[in-house]
């Protein structure tokens, strides 16, 4: 069977990681027809937008996409293409496994956490009111009129919506995953002590949902405490479910616990479409240097293979990657101790080593 997949190389380090990933996925024996679509900072000039409609059309047609990272200008410029993709395609679950592989220099062994991050709303939804704009001043006046809270007129405002609909979708996804994958526990993360009407709602819904899954242990943690608990002993956690912004932040924290962003894959999944992409960004300083670790994107490809039902190919690729990491000879700089990085190999060489392992399996 041949799979038609939308392939978005992205920008920054995206194209070189995508090329390495495609080589490895094709070596698994699965037949792909890549529908290559350009998005990101490099197509702005040509297309007038970093997310041409043709990209979304391609994903709607093919249902599945593999994507490299895409730059979002900080504090100015265009809004996040990544957020736009997730929202336009209703990809409400962001699934990010953080698993420790033998050979990576880390403090904790046996970390195996899967993050379920709500992808559609929260402070991350991009509902913003700019400093000094008429609508911002009107909103400030309305807020004082409606609930008595004074906001200074020299403020910018970002809105944090948390709905029953979207919370239940991510909660359902997390518990269903736990059941199907023999996981023991789901931890809901929030700041419900302070944000009672948003995080409080999320927590309430999580506790209600947990009642439907008596075989899964359920607990909750306030997000600041959760950060401390994670760095003290991450092995106590299993499946973590949380609103969008905390999910974004804790994804990087958990990636750090298992060796860094170079080994942290991800998937954005909705009822109709799925887009697989690493947790990390476009790391522009490494663009075109054949230096960045392609493994996070390759592991996103492994998640995609499993999503397609290609379990044997997925296991073949993941096993070869684990062996290459454990051997430690053909790994990128980030998987080596600081004093031993001179012997790191490049992005393309990592792919070659993995392919050789697969061929000798
Ligand atoms: P980043 O993830 O790009 O990089 C942070 C640091 O992590 C890098 O400097 C590098 O040291 C390390 N790193 C990241 N990926 C690596 C890899 N594959 N191999 C080795 N080391 C790696 O985060 P940032 O610098 O905060 O963001 C850069 C841009 O990426 C921003 O424009 C941001 O908005 C965007 N971004 C995009 C996505 C996405 O496409 N889904 C996700 C996060 C950030």
Coordinates of C-alpha atoms and ligand atoms in Angstrom, one line a residue:
X1 CA 0.0 0.0 0.0
X2 CA 1.2 3.5 -0.8
X3 CA 0.4 6.4 1.5
X4 CA 0.0 9.9 0.1
X5 CA 1.3 12.2 2.8
X6 CA 1.5 16.0 2.9
X7 CA 5.2 16.9 3.6
X8 CA 5.9 20.4 4.9
X9 CA 9.7 20.8 5.3
X10 CA 9.2 24.2 7.1
X11 CA 12.0 26.7 7.6
X12 CA 15.2 27.1 9.6
X13 CA 16.5 23.6 10.3
X14 CA 13.2 22.1 9.1
X15 CA 14.3 21.2 5.5
X16 CA 17.4 19.3 6.4
X17 CA 15.7 17.4 9.2
X18 CA 12.8 16.6 6.9
X19 CA 15.2 15.3 4.2
X20 CA 16.9 13.0 6.8
X21 CA 13.6 11.8 8.1
X22 CA 12.2 11.0 4.6
X23 CA 15.3 8.9 3.9
X24 CA 14.8 6.9 7.1
X25 CA 11.0 6.5 6.6
X26 CA 11.5 5.3 3.1
X27 CA 14.1 2.8 4.2
X28 CA 11.5 1.2 6.5
X29 CA 9.9 -0.4 3.3
X30 CA 6.7 1.6 3.5
X31 CA 5.8 3.3 0.3
X32 CA 5.1 7.0 0.4
X33 CA 4.0 9.5 -2.2
X34 CA 5.0 12.9 -0.7
X35 CA 2.9 15.8 -1.5
X36 CA 5.5 18.5 -0.8
X37 CA 4.0 21.9 0.5
X38 CA 6.0 24.9 1.4
X39 CA 5.1 27.1 4.4
X40 CA 6.9 29.4 6.7
X41 CA 9.1 32.4 6.7
X42 CA 10.8 31.5 3.4
X43 CA 7.6 31.6 1.3
X44 CA 6.3 34.9 2.8
X45 CA 7.8 37.0 0.0
X46 CA 6.6 34.8 -2.8
X47 CA 3.1 33.9 -1.5
X48 CA 2.3 36.9 0.7
X49 CA 1.5 34.6 3.5
X50 CA 3.5 32.0 5.5
X51 CA 0.6 29.6 5.3
X52 CA -0.7 29.4 1.7
X53 CA -4.2 27.9 1.4
X54 CA -2.8 25.1 -0.8
X55 CA -1.1 23.7 2.3
X56 CA -4.3 23.3 4.2
X57 CA -6.0 21.9 1.0
X58 CA -3.3 19.3 0.7
X59 CA -3.7 18.2 4.3
X60 CA -7.5 18.1 3.9
X61 CA -7.0 15.9 0.9
X62 CA -4.4 13.5 2.3
X63 CA -5.6 13.6 6.0
X64 CA -2.0 13.1 7.3
X65 CA 1.0 15.4 7.2
X66 CA 4.6 15.3 8.4
X67 CA 5.9 18.8 9.2
X68 CA 9.2 20.4 10.0
X69 CA 9.3 23.4 12.4
X70 CA 8.2 26.9 11.3
X71 CA 9.5 30.2 12.6
X72 CA 7.2 32.6 14.4
X73 CA 8.5 36.1 14.8
X74 CA 8.8 37.1 18.5
X75 CA 6.6 40.0 19.7
X76 CA 5.9 41.3 16.1
X77 CA 5.2 40.1 12.5
X78 CA 2.9 37.3 11.4
X79 CA 1.0 35.0 13.8
X80 CA 2.1 31.5 14.3
X81 CA 1.6 29.2 11.3
X82 CA 1.8 26.3 13.7
X83 CA -1.2 27.6 15.7
X84 CA -3.1 28.5 12.5
X85 CA -2.6 24.9 11.2
X86 CA -3.8 23.4 14.4
X87 CA -6.8 25.6 14.7
X88 CA -7.8 25.5 11.0
X89 CA -7.8 21.7 10.9
X90 CA -9.3 21.3 14.4
X91 CA -6.3 19.3 15.6
X92 CA -7.3 19.5 19.2
X93 CA -4.9 16.9 20.7
X94 CA -1.2 17.7 20.9
X95 CA 0.5 14.4 21.9
X96 CA 4.1 14.5 23.0
X97 CA 5.8 11.4 24.2
X98 CA 9.0 12.0 26.3
X99 CA 10.9 8.8 26.6
X100 CA 14.4 8.2 27.8
X101 CA 16.7 6.2 25.5
X102 CA 19.8 4.5 26.9
X103 CA 22.9 6.3 25.9
X104 CA 21.6 9.9 26.3
X105 CA 23.3 11.8 29.1
X106 CA 20.5 12.5 31.5
X107 CA 19.8 12.5 35.2
X108 CA 16.9 10.1 35.3
X109 CA 16.6 6.8 33.6
X110 CA 13.2 5.2 32.7
X111 CA 11.3 8.3 32.0
X112 CA 8.2 7.5 29.9
X113 CA 5.8 10.4 30.0
X114 CA 3.1 11.2 27.4
X115 CA 1.8 14.7 27.3
X116 CA -1.7 15.6 26.1
X117 CA -1.8 19.3 25.5
X118 CA -5.0 21.0 24.6
X119 CA -4.3 22.6 21.2
X120 CA -7.2 25.0 20.4
X121 CA -7.7 27.6 23.1
X122 CA -6.3 29.1 26.4
X123 CA -3.9 32.1 26.3
X124 CA -2.4 30.4 23.2
X125 CA -5.5 30.9 21.1
X126 CA -4.2 34.2 19.7
X127 CA -7.1 36.4 20.9
X128 CA -5.2 39.6 21.6
X129 CA -5.9 43.3 22.0
X130 CA -3.0 45.6 21.2
X131 CA -1.9 48.4 23.5
X132 CA -3.7 51.7 22.8
X133 CA -6.1 50.4 20.1
X134 CA -9.8 51.6 20.3
X135 CA -11.1 48.1 20.8
X136 CA -8.6 47.5 23.6
X137 CA -9.7 50.7 25.4
X138 CA -13.3 49.7 24.9
X139 CA -12.7 46.2 26.3
X140 CA -10.9 47.7 29.4
X141 CA -13.9 50.0 30.0
X142 CA -16.3 47.1 29.5
X143 CA -14.4 44.8 31.9
X144 CA -14.6 47.5 34.6
X145 CA -18.3 48.0 34.0
X146 CA -19.1 44.2 33.9
X147 CA -17.1 43.0 36.9
X148 CA -15.5 46.0 38.6
X149 CA -11.9 45.0 37.8
X150 CA -9.7 47.9 36.8
X151 CA -7.2 47.3 34.1
X152 CA -4.6 50.1 33.4
X153 CA -5.3 51.8 30.0
X154 CA -1.7 51.4 29.0
X155 CA -2.2 47.6 28.9
X156 CA -2.2 45.0 26.1
X157 CA -4.6 42.1 26.7
X158 CA -4.6 38.4 25.8
X159 CA -7.7 36.4 26.4
X160 CA -7.8 32.9 28.0
X161 CA -10.9 30.9 27.0
X162 CA -11.3 27.4 28.3
X163 CA -14.4 25.6 27.1
X164 CA -16.2 22.4 28.2
X165 CA -16.1 21.2 24.6
X166 CA -12.4 21.5 23.9
X167 CA -11.4 20.4 27.5
X168 CA -13.5 17.3 27.2
X169 CA -11.9 16.4 23.8
X170 CA -8.4 16.5 25.2
X171 CA -9.4 14.8 28.4
X172 CA -11.2 12.0 26.5
X173 CA -8.1 11.6 24.3
X174 CA -5.8 11.3 27.3
X175 CA -7.9 8.7 29.1
X176 CA -8.5 6.7 26.0
X177 CA -4.8 6.7 25.2
X178 CA -4.1 5.5 28.8
X179 CA -6.6 2.6 28.5
X180 CA -5.4 1.5 25.0
X181 CA -1.7 1.7 25.9
X182 CA -1.9 0.1 29.3
X183 CA -0.9 3.2 31.2
X184 CA -1.6 3.3 34.9
X185 CA -2.2 7.0 35.7
X186 CA -3.4 10.3 34.3
X187 CA -2.3 13.6 35.9
X188 CA -4.3 16.8 35.2
X189 CA -2.2 20.0 35.5
X190 CA -3.7 23.4 36.2
X191 CA -3.7 26.6 38.2
X192 CA -7.2 26.2 39.4
X193 CA -6.5 27.9 42.8
X194 CA -6.0 31.2 41.0
X195 CA -7.9 30.9 37.6
X196 CA -11.1 29.4 39.0
X197 CA -13.3 29.9 36.0
X198 CA -10.9 28.5 33.4
X199 CA -8.4 26.1 35.0
X200 CA -11.0 25.4 37.7
X201 CA -13.4 24.3 34.9
X202 CA -10.7 22.2 33.3
X203 CA -9.9 20.5 36.7
X204 CA -13.6 19.8 37.4
X205 CA -14.1 18.3 33.9
X206 CA -10.9 16.1 34.4
X207 CA -12.2 14.8 37.7
X208 CA -15.6 14.0 36.1
X209 CA -14.0 12.3 33.2
X210 CA -11.8 10.2 35.5
X211 CA -15.0 8.7 37.0
X212 CA -15.6 7.1 33.6
X213 CA -12.2 5.3 33.8
X214 CA -12.0 3.7 37.2
X215 CA -9.2 1.4 36.0
X216 CA -6.9 4.5 35.5
X217 CA -5.5 6.2 38.6
X218 CA -6.3 10.0 38.5
X219 CA -4.5 12.8 40.2
X220 CA -4.1 16.6 39.7
X221 CA -1.2 19.0 40.3
X222 CA -0.9 22.7 40.4
X223 CA 1.4 23.7 37.5
X224 CA 4.2 25.3 39.6
X225 CA 4.3 22.3 41.9
X226 CA 4.2 20.0 38.9
X227 CA 7.4 21.6 37.5
X228 CA 9.2 21.0 40.7
X229 CA 7.9 17.4 41.0
X230 CA 9.0 16.7 37.4
X231 CA 12.6 17.8 37.9
X232 CA 12.8 16.0 41.2
X233 CA 11.4 12.7 40.0
X234 CA 9.8 12.4 36.6
X235 CA 9.4 8.7 36.8
X236 CA 6.4 9.2 39.1
X237 CA 4.4 10.5 36.1
X238 CA 2.8 8.6 33.2
X239 CA 0.1 10.4 31.1
X240 CA -0.2 14.2 31.7
X241 CA -3.1 16.2 30.4
X242 CA -3.1 20.0 30.5
X243 CA -4.3 23.2 28.9
X244 CA -2.5 24.7 25.9
X245 CA 0.1 27.1 27.5
X246 CA 1.2 24.8 30.4
X247 CA 1.4 22.0 27.8
X248 CA 3.7 24.1 25.6
X249 CA 6.0 24.9 28.6
X250 CA 6.0 21.5 30.2
X251 CA 6.6 19.8 26.8
X252 CA 10.0 21.5 26.7
X253 CA 10.7 20.8 30.3
X254 CA 9.9 17.1 29.8
X255 CA 12.0 17.1 26.6
X256 CA 14.9 18.4 28.7
X257 CA 14.4 15.5 31.1
X258 CA 15.0 12.9 28.4
X259 CA 17.9 14.5 26.7
X260 CA 16.6 17.6 25.0
X261 CA 14.5 18.8 22.1
X262 CA 16.5 16.7 19.7
X263 CA 14.6 13.6 20.9
X264 CA 11.1 15.0 21.6
X265 CA 8.5 14.1 18.9
X266 CA 4.9 15.2 18.6
X267 CA 1.6 14.8 16.9
X268 CA -1.4 17.2 16.5
X269 CA -4.5 15.0 16.1
X270 CA -8.1 15.8 15.4
X271 CA -11.1 13.7 14.4
X272 CA -10.2 14.0 10.7
X273 CA -6.6 15.0 10.3
X274 CA -3.2 14.4 11.9
X275 CA -0.1 16.5 11.6
X276 CA 3.2 15.0 13.0
X277 CA 5.9 17.4 14.0
X278 CA 8.7 17.6 16.5
X279 CA 8.3 19.6 19.7
X280 CA 11.2 21.9 18.9
X281 CA 11.2 25.0 16.7
X282 CA 13.2 26.1 13.7
X283 CA 16.5 26.8 15.6
X284 CA 17.5 29.4 13.0
X285 CA 21.1 29.6 14.2
X286 CA 21.7 26.0 13.0
X287 CA 20.0 26.5 9.6
X288 CA 21.8 24.8 6.8
X289 CA 24.7 23.6 9.0
X290 CA 24.0 19.9 9.0
X291 CA 24.2 20.0 12.7
X292 CA 20.8 19.7 14.3
X293 CA 19.4 16.3 15.5
X294 CA 16.9 14.8 13.1
X295 CA 15.7 12.3 15.7
X296 CA 12.7 14.3 17.1
X297 CA 11.4 14.6 13.6
X298 CA 12.1 11.0 12.8
X299 CA 10.3 9.9 16.0
X300 CA 7.4 12.1 14.9
X301 CA 7.6 10.0 11.7
X302 CA 7.5 6.8 13.8
X303 CA 4.3 8.2 15.5
X304 CA 2.9 8.7 12.0
X305 CA 3.7 5.1 11.0
X306 CA 1.8 3.9 14.0
X307 CA -1.1 6.2 13.2
X308 CA -1.1 4.6 9.7
X309 CA -1.1 1.1 11.3
X310 CA 2.4 0.4 10.1
X311 CA 3.5 -1.0 13.4
X312 CA 6.3 -3.2 12.1
X313 CA 7.9 -0.4 10.2
X314 CA 7.5 1.9 13.2
X315 CA 9.2 -0.6 15.5
X316 CA 12.0 -1.2 13.0
X317 CA 12.8 2.6 12.8
X318 CA 12.5 3.2 16.5
X319 CA 14.7 0.1 17.4
X320 CA 17.4 1.3 14.9
X321 CA 17.3 4.8 16.4
X322 CA 17.6 3.4 19.9
X323 CA 20.6 1.3 18.9
X324 CA 22.3 4.3 17.3
X325 CA 21.7 6.4 20.4
X326 CA 22.9 3.6 22.7
X327 CA 26.1 3.1 20.6
X328 CA 26.8 6.8 20.8
X329 CA 29.1 6.9 17.7
X330 CA 26.8 8.5 15.1
X331 CA 24.9 11.0 17.2
X332 CA 24.5 14.8 16.9
X333 CA 26.1 17.2 19.3
X334 CA 23.1 17.5 21.7
X335 CA 23.3 13.8 22.7
X336 CA 26.9 14.1 23.8
X337 CA 28.3 15.4 27.1
X338 CA 29.6 19.0 26.8
X339 CA 33.2 17.9 26.9
X340 CA 32.8 15.3 24.2
X341 CA 31.0 17.2 21.4
X342 CA 33.9 17.5 19.0
X343 CA 33.1 14.0 17.8
X344 CA 29.4 14.7 17.0
X345 CA 28.2 13.8 13.5
X346 CA 25.8 15.8 11.3
X347 CA 22.1 15.5 10.5
X348 CA 22.6 13.5 7.3
X349 CA 25.2 11.1 8.9
X350 CA 22.7 10.3 11.8
X351 CA 20.2 9.3 9.1
X352 CA 22.8 7.1 7.3
X353 CA 23.7 5.3 10.6
X354 CA 20.0 4.6 11.3
X355 CA 19.4 3.3 7.8
X356 CA 22.4 1.0 8.1
X357 CA 21.1 -0.4 11.3
X358 CA 17.7 -1.0 9.7
X359 CA 19.3 -2.8 6.8
X360 CA 21.2 -5.1 9.2
X361 CA 18.2 -5.8 11.4
Ligands
LIG1 P1 13.9 26.0 19.2 O1 13.2 24.7 19.6 O2 13.9 26.3 17.8 O3 15.4 25.9 19.7 C1 15.8 26.1 21.1 C2 17.2 25.4 21.2 O4 17.0 24.0 21.3 C3 18.1 25.6 20.0 O5 18.8 26.8 20.0 C4 18.9 24.4 20.0 O6 20.0 24.7 21.0 C5 18.0 23.4 20.6 N1 17.4 22.6 19.5 C6 16.2 22.7 19.0 N2 16.0 21.7 18.1 C7 17.1 21.0 18.0 C8 17.5 19.9 17.3 N3 16.7 19.3 16.4 N4 18.7 19.4 17.4 C9 19.6 19.9 18.3 N5 19.3 21.0 19.1 C10 18.0 21.5 18.9 O7 13.2 27.2 20.0 P2 13.3 28.7 19.9 O8 14.7 29.1 19.6 O9 12.6 29.3 21.0 O10 12.4 29.0 18.6 C11 12.9 29.3 17.3 C12 11.7 29.5 16.4 O11 11.0 28.3 16.2 C13 10.7 30.5 16.9 O12 10.3 31.3 15.8 C14 9.6 29.7 17.4 O13 8.3 30.4 17.3 C15 9.6 28.6 16.5 N6 8.9 27.3 17.0 C16 8.2 26.6 16.1 C17 7.7 25.4 16.5 C18 6.9 24.6 15.5 O14 7.2 24.7 14.4 N7 6.0 23.7 15.9 C19 7.8 25.0 17.9 C20 8.5 25.8 18.7 C21 9.1 27.0 18.3

